[in-house]
């Protein structure tokens, strides 16, 4: 426990300094003392879950195309590192590989499902199957859960809660959507995930969630003022691109 914040979550790994969703970013998150790692997951054409944020690969690799139209082998042939650190090529990371890293390092994961409508519930289905395969979907004390699923999609949260009661789920959104509690209640989310920009506008969101028995996960908290805001409000999890800096601000 650091101040009022229970944990620092490395957003896409330590992505301020390292290329997001690469092993260098995830390993740096561990080295910088993050309590947990956030990642986005998408399905490849041949149904593998990979850690990527965008629908297409252009921004973060030397390849082209939509993730959903590429096989894992196609992605493995691309370089996801050099766009951020020239001369440091890095491969795509699968969810299985990230789970192994987190398990070895003793860190929690916050896995965000990014799912084109055309995939229906397939992303959550594959994710829960992976968690079961790794023994991570057993009913657990909420605070001890090794993996939490986060999503802007109420239906995705609902599918996780219905199909894997031992896996906590967080409904992401703006504070104005989450404030009343109805949206989270409807999908049985144990946590809410407002953006820090929206939390600045409605800081009462955190106390209201706590009163309703929910924890708060706030993203993306990269300034000292926002870290102080979250700490003062008692936000349980703060997702940041800069874990080391955040840790020192919380200590200071
Ligand atoms: O952790 C939640 C946050 O990552 C949501 O936004 O676009 O960075 O996935 P985005
Ligand atoms: Ca995300």
PDB file of C-alpha atoms and ligand atoms in Angstrom:
ATOM      1  CA  UNK A   1       0.000   0.000   0.000  1.00  0.00           C
ATOM      2  CA  UNK A   2       1.446   3.350  -1.025  1.00  0.00           C
ATOM      3  CA  UNK A   3      -0.404   6.334   0.427  1.00  0.00           C
ATOM      4  CA  UNK A   4      -4.078   6.076  -0.510  1.00  0.00           C
ATOM      5  CA  UNK A   5      -3.260   4.107  -3.652  1.00  0.00           C
ATOM      6  CA  UNK A   6      -3.159   0.331  -3.409  1.00  0.00           C
ATOM      7  CA  UNK A   7      -1.241  -0.257  -6.581  1.00  0.00           C
ATOM      8  CA  UNK A   8       0.575   1.166  -9.568  1.00  0.00           C
ATOM      9  CA  UNK A   9      -0.388  -0.356 -12.923  1.00  0.00           C
ATOM     10  CA  UNK A  10       2.063  -0.030 -15.808  1.00  0.00           C
ATOM     11  CA  UNK A  11      -0.097   1.066 -18.739  1.00  0.00           C
ATOM     12  CA  UNK A  12       0.884  -1.012 -21.809  1.00  0.00           C
ATOM     13  CA  UNK A  13       4.025  -1.738 -19.744  1.00  0.00           C
ATOM     14  CA  UNK A  14       6.444   1.086 -18.945  1.00  0.00           C
ATOM     15  CA  UNK A  15       5.303   2.609 -22.220  1.00  0.00           C
ATOM     16  CA  UNK A  16       6.495   6.153 -21.567  1.00  0.00           C
ATOM     17  CA  UNK A  17      10.055   5.048 -22.227  1.00  0.00           C
ATOM     18  CA  UNK A  18       9.736   1.698 -24.024  1.00  0.00           C
ATOM     19  CA  UNK A  19       7.619   0.625 -26.993  1.00  0.00           C
ATOM     20  CA  UNK A  20       4.152  -0.210 -25.703  1.00  0.00           C
ATOM     21  CA  UNK A  21       3.151  -3.873 -25.299  1.00  0.00           C
ATOM     22  CA  UNK A  22       6.684  -5.196 -25.908  1.00  0.00           C
ATOM     23  CA  UNK A  23       8.726  -7.376 -23.588  1.00  0.00           C
ATOM     24  CA  UNK A  24      11.106  -4.477 -22.927  1.00  0.00           C
ATOM     25  CA  UNK A  25       8.150  -2.376 -21.712  1.00  0.00           C
ATOM     26  CA  UNK A  26       6.737  -5.203 -19.585  1.00  0.00           C
ATOM     27  CA  UNK A  27      10.137  -6.097 -18.101  1.00  0.00           C
ATOM     28  CA  UNK A  28      10.836  -2.433 -17.347  1.00  0.00           C
ATOM     29  CA  UNK A  29       7.479  -2.232 -15.560  1.00  0.00           C
ATOM     30  CA  UNK A  30       8.597  -5.062 -13.292  1.00  0.00           C
ATOM     31  CA  UNK A  31      12.046  -3.509 -12.773  1.00  0.00           C
ATOM     32  CA  UNK A  32      10.449  -0.147 -11.921  1.00  0.00           C
ATOM     33  CA  UNK A  33       8.339  -1.757  -9.212  1.00  0.00           C
ATOM     34  CA  UNK A  34       4.897  -1.616 -10.784  1.00  0.00           C
ATOM     35  CA  UNK A  35       2.410  -3.744  -8.860  1.00  0.00           C
ATOM     36  CA  UNK A  36       0.542  -4.721 -12.005  1.00  0.00           C
ATOM     37  CA  UNK A  37       0.667  -4.492 -15.789  1.00  0.00           C
ATOM     38  CA  UNK A  38      -2.120  -3.330 -18.102  1.00  0.00           C
ATOM     39  CA  UNK A  39      -2.382  -4.670 -21.626  1.00  0.00           C
ATOM     40  CA  UNK A  40      -4.870  -4.570 -24.475  1.00  0.00           C
ATOM     41  CA  UNK A  41      -5.675  -7.796 -26.274  1.00  0.00           C
ATOM     42  CA  UNK A  42      -6.829  -8.407 -29.834  1.00  0.00           C
ATOM     43  CA  UNK A  43      -7.534 -11.556 -31.795  1.00  0.00           C
ATOM     44  CA  UNK A  44      -5.463 -12.470 -34.826  1.00  0.00           C
ATOM     45  CA  UNK A  45      -7.044 -14.012 -37.903  1.00  0.00           C
ATOM     46  CA  UNK A  46      -5.966 -17.459 -36.676  1.00  0.00           C
ATOM     47  CA  UNK A  47      -7.489 -16.789 -33.254  1.00  0.00           C
ATOM     48  CA  UNK A  48      -4.465 -15.999 -31.080  1.00  0.00           C
ATOM     49  CA  UNK A  49      -4.676 -13.259 -28.462  1.00  0.00           C
ATOM     50  CA  UNK A  50      -1.893 -10.708 -28.854  1.00  0.00           C
ATOM     51  CA  UNK A  51      -1.052  -7.627 -26.802  1.00  0.00           C
ATOM     52  CA  UNK A  52      -1.818  -4.715 -29.120  1.00  0.00           C
ATOM     53  CA  UNK A  53      -3.857  -1.556 -28.706  1.00  0.00           C
ATOM     54  CA  UNK A  54      -4.692  -0.441 -32.240  1.00  0.00           C
ATOM     55  CA  UNK A  55      -6.971  -2.154 -34.740  1.00  0.00           C
ATOM     56  CA  UNK A  56      -4.127  -1.966 -37.261  1.00  0.00           C
ATOM     57  CA  UNK A  57      -0.362  -2.413 -36.894  1.00  0.00           C
ATOM     58  CA  UNK A  58       0.894   0.668 -38.760  1.00  0.00           C
ATOM     59  CA  UNK A  59       1.482   2.989 -35.771  1.00  0.00           C
ATOM     60  CA  UNK A  60       3.572   0.568 -33.697  1.00  0.00           C
ATOM     61  CA  UNK A  61       5.318  -1.664 -36.227  1.00  0.00           C
ATOM     62  CA  UNK A  62       6.985  -1.798 -39.624  1.00  0.00           C
ATOM     63  CA  UNK A  63       4.080  -3.836 -40.997  1.00  0.00           C
ATOM     64  CA  UNK A  64       0.677  -3.049 -42.438  1.00  0.00           C
ATOM     65  CA  UNK A  65      -2.840  -4.337 -42.027  1.00  0.00           C
ATOM     66  CA  UNK A  66      -5.555  -5.047 -39.479  1.00  0.00           C
ATOM     67  CA  UNK A  67      -4.671  -7.416 -36.640  1.00  0.00           C
ATOM     68  CA  UNK A  68      -7.859  -9.365 -37.331  1.00  0.00           C
ATOM     69  CA  UNK A  69      -6.714 -10.003 -40.918  1.00  0.00           C
ATOM     70  CA  UNK A  70      -3.205 -11.175 -39.981  1.00  0.00           C
ATOM     71  CA  UNK A  71      -2.044 -14.534 -38.633  1.00  0.00           C
ATOM     72  CA  UNK A  72       0.240 -14.729 -35.613  1.00  0.00           C
ATOM     73  CA  UNK A  73       3.098 -15.757 -37.921  1.00  0.00           C
ATOM     74  CA  UNK A  74       2.574 -12.548 -39.940  1.00  0.00           C
ATOM     75  CA  UNK A  75       2.789 -10.462 -36.745  1.00  0.00           C
ATOM     76  CA  UNK A  76       5.851 -12.364 -35.551  1.00  0.00           C
ATOM     77  CA  UNK A  77       7.659 -11.285 -38.735  1.00  0.00           C
ATOM     78  CA  UNK A  78       7.099  -7.595 -37.872  1.00  0.00           C
ATOM     79  CA  UNK A  79       9.171  -5.270 -35.671  1.00  0.00           C
ATOM     80  CA  UNK A  80       7.188  -3.619 -32.859  1.00  0.00           C
ATOM     81  CA  UNK A  81      10.173  -1.976 -31.187  1.00  0.00           C
ATOM     82  CA  UNK A  82      12.043   0.264 -33.597  1.00  0.00           C
ATOM     83  CA  UNK A  83       9.292   2.873 -34.058  1.00  0.00           C
ATOM     84  CA  UNK A  84       9.987   3.976 -30.469  1.00  0.00           C
ATOM     85  CA  UNK A  85      13.613   2.921 -30.047  1.00  0.00           C
ATOM     86  CA  UNK A  86      15.331   2.945 -33.438  1.00  0.00           C
ATOM     87  CA  UNK A  87      17.667  -0.008 -33.835  1.00  0.00           C
ATOM     88  CA  UNK A  88      15.923  -2.096 -31.154  1.00  0.00           C
ATOM     89  CA  UNK A  89      13.599  -4.474 -33.006  1.00  0.00           C
ATOM     90  CA  UNK A  90      11.102  -6.398 -30.847  1.00  0.00           C
ATOM     91  CA  UNK A  91       8.492  -9.036 -31.623  1.00  0.00           C
ATOM     92  CA  UNK A  92       4.792  -8.948 -30.862  1.00  0.00           C
ATOM     93  CA  UNK A  93       3.906 -10.362 -27.423  1.00  0.00           C
ATOM     94  CA  UNK A  94       1.137 -12.917 -27.032  1.00  0.00           C
ATOM     95  CA  UNK A  95      -1.149 -12.963 -24.000  1.00  0.00           C
ATOM     96  CA  UNK A  96       0.299 -16.350 -23.034  1.00  0.00           C
ATOM     97  CA  UNK A  97       3.813 -14.869 -23.011  1.00  0.00           C
ATOM     98  CA  UNK A  98       2.714 -11.921 -20.882  1.00  0.00           C
ATOM     99  CA  UNK A  99       0.930 -14.221 -18.427  1.00  0.00           C
ATOM    100  CA  UNK A 100       4.160 -16.207 -18.016  1.00  0.00           C
ATOM    101  CA  UNK A 101       6.152 -13.036 -17.376  1.00  0.00           C
ATOM    102  CA  UNK A 102       3.613 -11.789 -14.819  1.00  0.00           C
ATOM    103  CA  UNK A 103       3.533 -15.138 -13.068  1.00  0.00           C
ATOM    104  CA  UNK A 104       7.341 -15.335 -12.863  1.00  0.00           C
ATOM    105  CA  UNK A 105       7.621 -11.743 -11.650  1.00  0.00           C
ATOM    106  CA  UNK A 106       4.687 -12.010  -9.225  1.00  0.00           C
ATOM    107  CA  UNK A 107       2.731  -9.139 -10.794  1.00  0.00           C
ATOM    108  CA  UNK A 108      -1.002  -8.771 -11.393  1.00  0.00           C
ATOM    109  CA  UNK A 109      -2.478  -8.190 -14.831  1.00  0.00           C
ATOM    110  CA  UNK A 110      -5.263  -5.879 -15.980  1.00  0.00           C
ATOM    111  CA  UNK A 111      -6.297  -7.177 -19.394  1.00  0.00           C
ATOM    112  CA  UNK A 112      -8.425  -4.923 -21.586  1.00  0.00           C
ATOM    113  CA  UNK A 113     -10.492  -6.551 -24.303  1.00  0.00           C
ATOM    114  CA  UNK A 114     -10.498  -4.618 -27.553  1.00  0.00           C
ATOM    115  CA  UNK A 115     -13.062  -6.304 -29.688  1.00  0.00           C
ATOM    116  CA  UNK A 116     -14.418  -5.443 -33.078  1.00  0.00           C
ATOM    117  CA  UNK A 117     -18.170  -6.002 -33.084  1.00  0.00           C
ATOM    118  CA  UNK A 118     -17.768  -8.698 -35.706  1.00  0.00           C
ATOM    119  CA  UNK A 119     -15.982 -10.914 -33.176  1.00  0.00           C
ATOM    120  CA  UNK A 120     -18.974 -10.949 -30.829  1.00  0.00           C
ATOM    121  CA  UNK A 121     -17.902 -12.497 -27.545  1.00  0.00           C
ATOM    122  CA  UNK A 122     -14.952 -14.384 -29.025  1.00  0.00           C
ATOM    123  CA  UNK A 123     -12.266 -12.203 -27.404  1.00  0.00           C
ATOM    124  CA  UNK A 124     -13.672 -12.759 -23.912  1.00  0.00           C
ATOM    125  CA  UNK A 125     -14.162 -16.456 -24.654  1.00  0.00           C
ATOM    126  CA  UNK A 126     -10.541 -16.864 -25.739  1.00  0.00           C
ATOM    127  CA  UNK A 127      -9.313 -14.752 -22.828  1.00  0.00           C
ATOM    128  CA  UNK A 128     -11.195 -16.789 -20.243  1.00  0.00           C
ATOM    129  CA  UNK A 129      -9.965 -20.010 -21.869  1.00  0.00           C
ATOM    130  CA  UNK A 130      -6.389 -18.728 -21.553  1.00  0.00           C
ATOM    131  CA  UNK A 131      -6.924 -17.816 -17.896  1.00  0.00           C
ATOM    132  CA  UNK A 132      -8.355 -21.280 -17.241  1.00  0.00           C
ATOM    133  CA  UNK A 133      -5.433 -22.904 -19.033  1.00  0.00           C
ATOM    134  CA  UNK A 134      -3.030 -21.009 -16.774  1.00  0.00           C
ATOM    135  CA  UNK A 135      -5.066 -21.722 -13.634  1.00  0.00           C
ATOM    136  CA  UNK A 136      -5.944 -18.050 -13.174  1.00  0.00           C
ATOM    137  CA  UNK A 137      -9.736 -18.176 -13.342  1.00  0.00           C
ATOM    138  CA  UNK A 138     -10.432 -19.891 -10.033  1.00  0.00           C
ATOM    139  CA  UNK A 139     -12.679 -18.125  -7.560  1.00  0.00           C
ATOM    140  CA  UNK A 140     -10.409 -15.949  -5.472  1.00  0.00           C
ATOM    141  CA  UNK A 141     -10.487 -13.196  -2.942  1.00  0.00           C
ATOM    142  CA  UNK A 142     -11.017 -10.067  -5.028  1.00  0.00           C
ATOM    143  CA  UNK A 143      -7.900  -8.387  -3.656  1.00  0.00           C
ATOM    144  CA  UNK A 144      -5.769 -11.431  -4.506  1.00  0.00           C
ATOM    145  CA  UNK A 145      -7.050 -12.006  -8.031  1.00  0.00           C
ATOM    146  CA  UNK A 146      -4.047 -12.343 -10.357  1.00  0.00           C
ATOM    147  CA  UNK A 147      -5.965 -11.099 -13.401  1.00  0.00           C
ATOM    148  CA  UNK A 148      -8.693  -8.483 -13.724  1.00  0.00           C
ATOM    149  CA  UNK A 149     -10.515  -7.943 -17.005  1.00  0.00           C
ATOM    150  CA  UNK A 150     -11.236  -4.337 -17.950  1.00  0.00           C
ATOM    151  CA  UNK A 151     -13.401  -3.084 -20.806  1.00  0.00           C
ATOM    152  CA  UNK A 152     -15.358  -0.120 -22.111  1.00  0.00           C
ATOM    153  CA  UNK A 153     -17.945  -2.631 -23.278  1.00  0.00           C
ATOM    154  CA  UNK A 154     -20.692  -3.428 -20.798  1.00  0.00           C
ATOM    155  CA  UNK A 155     -21.501  -6.618 -22.655  1.00  0.00           C
ATOM    156  CA  UNK A 156     -17.859  -7.757 -22.429  1.00  0.00           C
ATOM    157  CA  UNK A 157     -17.847  -7.138 -18.667  1.00  0.00           C
ATOM    158  CA  UNK A 158     -21.134  -8.984 -18.348  1.00  0.00           C
ATOM    159  CA  UNK A 159     -19.830 -12.002 -20.294  1.00  0.00           C
ATOM    160  CA  UNK A 160     -16.787 -12.212 -17.994  1.00  0.00           C
ATOM    161  CA  UNK A 161     -18.880 -11.946 -14.841  1.00  0.00           C
ATOM    162  CA  UNK A 162     -21.360 -14.553 -16.067  1.00  0.00           C
ATOM    163  CA  UNK A 163     -18.828 -17.058 -17.376  1.00  0.00           C
ATOM    164  CA  UNK A 164     -15.983 -16.646 -14.863  1.00  0.00           C
ATOM    165  CA  UNK A 165     -17.267 -15.610 -11.429  1.00  0.00           C
ATOM    166  CA  UNK A 166     -13.716 -15.795 -10.023  1.00  0.00           C
ATOM    167  CA  UNK A 167     -12.357 -13.186 -12.413  1.00  0.00           C
ATOM    168  CA  UNK A 168     -12.961  -9.570 -11.358  1.00  0.00           C
ATOM    169  CA  UNK A 169     -14.095  -7.127 -14.028  1.00  0.00           C
ATOM    170  CA  UNK A 170     -13.931  -3.351 -14.328  1.00  0.00           C
ATOM    171  CA  UNK A 171     -16.227  -1.203 -16.463  1.00  0.00           C
ATOM    172  CA  UNK A 172     -14.187   1.581 -18.084  1.00  0.00           C
ATOM    173  CA  UNK A 173     -15.619   4.927 -19.144  1.00  0.00           C
ATOM    174  CA  UNK A 174     -15.955   8.558 -18.288  1.00  0.00           C
ATOM    175  CA  UNK A 175     -16.902   9.428 -14.699  1.00  0.00           C
ATOM    176  CA  UNK A 176     -20.214  10.865 -15.908  1.00  0.00           C
ATOM    177  CA  UNK A 177     -21.162   7.392 -17.198  1.00  0.00           C
ATOM    178  CA  UNK A 178     -19.972   5.566 -14.089  1.00  0.00           C
ATOM    179  CA  UNK A 179     -20.989   8.023 -11.362  1.00  0.00           C
ATOM    180  CA  UNK A 180     -24.547   6.856 -10.795  1.00  0.00           C
ATOM    181  CA  UNK A 181     -23.512   3.209 -10.450  1.00  0.00           C
ATOM    182  CA  UNK A 182     -26.298   1.921 -12.695  1.00  0.00           C
ATOM    183  CA  UNK A 183     -24.037   0.958 -15.587  1.00  0.00           C
ATOM    184  CA  UNK A 184     -21.690  -1.018 -13.324  1.00  0.00           C
ATOM    185  CA  UNK A 185     -24.565  -2.627 -11.426  1.00  0.00           C
ATOM    186  CA  UNK A 186     -26.219  -3.748 -14.665  1.00  0.00           C
ATOM    187  CA  UNK A 187     -23.153  -5.771 -15.663  1.00  0.00           C
ATOM    188  CA  UNK A 188     -22.074  -6.735 -12.101  1.00  0.00           C
ATOM    189  CA  UNK A 189     -18.704  -4.985 -12.399  1.00  0.00           C
ATOM    190  CA  UNK A 190     -16.728  -5.048  -9.137  1.00  0.00           C
ATOM    191  CA  UNK A 191     -14.768  -1.996 -10.168  1.00  0.00           C
ATOM    192  CA  UNK A 192     -15.109   1.151 -12.224  1.00  0.00           C
ATOM    193  CA  UNK A 193     -12.431   2.679 -14.420  1.00  0.00           C
ATOM    194  CA  UNK A 194     -12.820   6.411 -15.074  1.00  0.00           C
ATOM    195  CA  UNK A 195     -10.299   8.429 -17.074  1.00  0.00           C
ATOM    196  CA  UNK A 196      -8.297  10.807 -14.927  1.00  0.00           C
ATOM    197  CA  UNK A 197      -9.570  13.745 -16.998  1.00  0.00           C
ATOM    198  CA  UNK A 198     -13.141  12.867 -16.069  1.00  0.00           C
ATOM    199  CA  UNK A 199     -12.185  12.216 -12.457  1.00  0.00           C
ATOM    200  CA  UNK A 200     -10.858  15.753 -12.189  1.00  0.00           C
ATOM    201  CA  UNK A 201     -14.365  16.933 -13.091  1.00  0.00           C
ATOM    202  CA  UNK A 202     -16.187  14.489 -10.804  1.00  0.00           C
ATOM    203  CA  UNK A 203     -13.861  13.426  -7.959  1.00  0.00           C
ATOM    204  CA  UNK A 204     -16.917  12.289  -5.965  1.00  0.00           C
ATOM    205  CA  UNK A 205     -17.067   9.277  -8.295  1.00  0.00           C
ATOM    206  CA  UNK A 206     -14.510   7.438  -6.125  1.00  0.00           C
ATOM    207  CA  UNK A 207     -16.403   7.840  -2.830  1.00  0.00           C
ATOM    208  CA  UNK A 208     -19.692   6.899  -4.492  1.00  0.00           C
ATOM    209  CA  UNK A 209     -18.127   3.742  -5.928  1.00  0.00           C
ATOM    210  CA  UNK A 210     -16.654   2.865  -2.535  1.00  0.00           C
ATOM    211  CA  UNK A 211     -20.061   3.328  -0.888  1.00  0.00           C
ATOM    212  CA  UNK A 212     -21.480   0.902  -3.445  1.00  0.00           C
ATOM    213  CA  UNK A 213     -18.737  -1.628  -2.659  1.00  0.00           C
ATOM    214  CA  UNK A 214     -16.713  -1.045  -5.797  1.00  0.00           C
ATOM    215  CA  UNK A 215     -13.050  -0.261  -6.246  1.00  0.00           C
ATOM    216  CA  UNK A 216     -11.705   2.364  -8.635  1.00  0.00           C
ATOM    217  CA  UNK A 217      -9.075   1.948 -11.351  1.00  0.00           C
ATOM    218  CA  UNK A 218      -8.043   5.273 -12.918  1.00  0.00           C
ATOM    219  CA  UNK A 219      -6.213   5.835 -16.221  1.00  0.00           C
ATOM    220  CA  UNK A 220      -3.903   7.276 -17.503  1.00  0.00           C
ATOM    221  CA  UNK A 221      -2.275   9.069 -14.594  1.00  0.00           C
ATOM    222  CA  UNK A 222       0.994  10.626 -15.742  1.00  0.00           C
ATOM    223  CA  UNK A 223       1.317  13.958 -13.921  1.00  0.00           C
ATOM    224  CA  UNK A 224       2.303  14.601 -10.305  1.00  0.00           C
ATOM    225  CA  UNK A 225      -0.914  16.558  -9.755  1.00  0.00           C
ATOM    226  CA  UNK A 226      -3.056  13.681 -11.003  1.00  0.00           C
ATOM    227  CA  UNK A 227      -1.159  11.145  -8.899  1.00  0.00           C
ATOM    228  CA  UNK A 228      -1.798  13.366  -5.860  1.00  0.00           C
ATOM    229  CA  UNK A 229      -5.478  13.658  -6.798  1.00  0.00           C
ATOM    230  CA  UNK A 230      -5.886   9.878  -7.023  1.00  0.00           C
ATOM    231  CA  UNK A 231      -3.914   9.327  -3.834  1.00  0.00           C
ATOM    232  CA  UNK A 232      -6.060  11.812  -1.944  1.00  0.00           C
ATOM    233  CA  UNK A 233      -9.284  10.276  -3.201  1.00  0.00           C
ATOM    234  CA  UNK A 234      -8.185   6.749  -2.307  1.00  0.00           C
ATOM    235  CA  UNK A 235      -8.194   5.376  -5.846  1.00  0.00           C
ATOM    236  CA  UNK A 236      -7.147   1.730  -5.527  1.00  0.00           C
ATOM    237  CA  UNK A 237      -5.328   1.314  -8.850  1.00  0.00           C
ATOM    238  CA  UNK A 238      -3.665   3.963 -10.968  1.00  0.00           C
ATOM    239  CA  UNK A 239      -2.546   3.142 -14.478  1.00  0.00           C
ATOM    240  CA  UNK A 240       0.462   5.120 -15.641  1.00  0.00           C
ATOM    241  CA  UNK A 241       2.936   5.094 -18.515  1.00  0.00           C
ATOM    242  CA  UNK A 242       5.681   5.992 -15.986  1.00  0.00           C
ATOM    243  CA  UNK A 243       5.710   3.555 -13.038  1.00  0.00           C
ATOM    244  CA  UNK A 244       9.055   4.599 -11.500  1.00  0.00           C
ATOM    245  CA  UNK A 245       8.210   8.295 -11.512  1.00  0.00           C
ATOM    246  CA  UNK A 246       4.783   7.549 -10.062  1.00  0.00           C
ATOM    247  CA  UNK A 247       6.307   5.453  -7.292  1.00  0.00           C
ATOM    248  CA  UNK A 248       8.649   8.288  -6.303  1.00  0.00           C
ATOM    249  CA  UNK A 249       5.804  10.853  -6.341  1.00  0.00           C
ATOM    250  CA  UNK A 250       3.755   8.627  -4.044  1.00  0.00           C
ATOM    251  CA  UNK A 251       6.690   8.245  -1.676  1.00  0.00           C
ATOM    252  CA  UNK A 252       7.486  11.962  -1.761  1.00  0.00           C
TER     253      UNK A 252
HETATM  254  O1  LIG B   1      -6.423   1.217 -18.843  1.00  0.00           O
HETATM  255  C1  LIG B   1      -7.492   1.729 -19.563  1.00  0.00           C
HETATM  256  C2  LIG B   1      -7.016   2.497 -20.727  1.00  0.00           C
HETATM  257  O2  LIG B   1      -5.943   1.820 -21.301  1.00  0.00           O
HETATM  258  C3  LIG B   1      -8.095   2.715 -21.731  1.00  0.00           C
HETATM  259  O3  LIG B   1      -7.693   3.435 -22.850  1.00  0.00           O
HETATM  260  O4  LIG B   1      -7.097   3.583 -25.208  1.00  0.00           O
HETATM  261  O5  LIG B   1      -5.303   3.329 -23.536  1.00  0.00           O
HETATM  262  O6  LIG B   1      -6.791   1.421 -24.060  1.00  0.00           O
HETATM  263  P1  LIG B   1      -6.686   2.910 -23.959  1.00  0.00           P
HETATM  264 CA1  LIG B   2      -5.917  -0.155 -22.564  1.00  0.00          CA
END
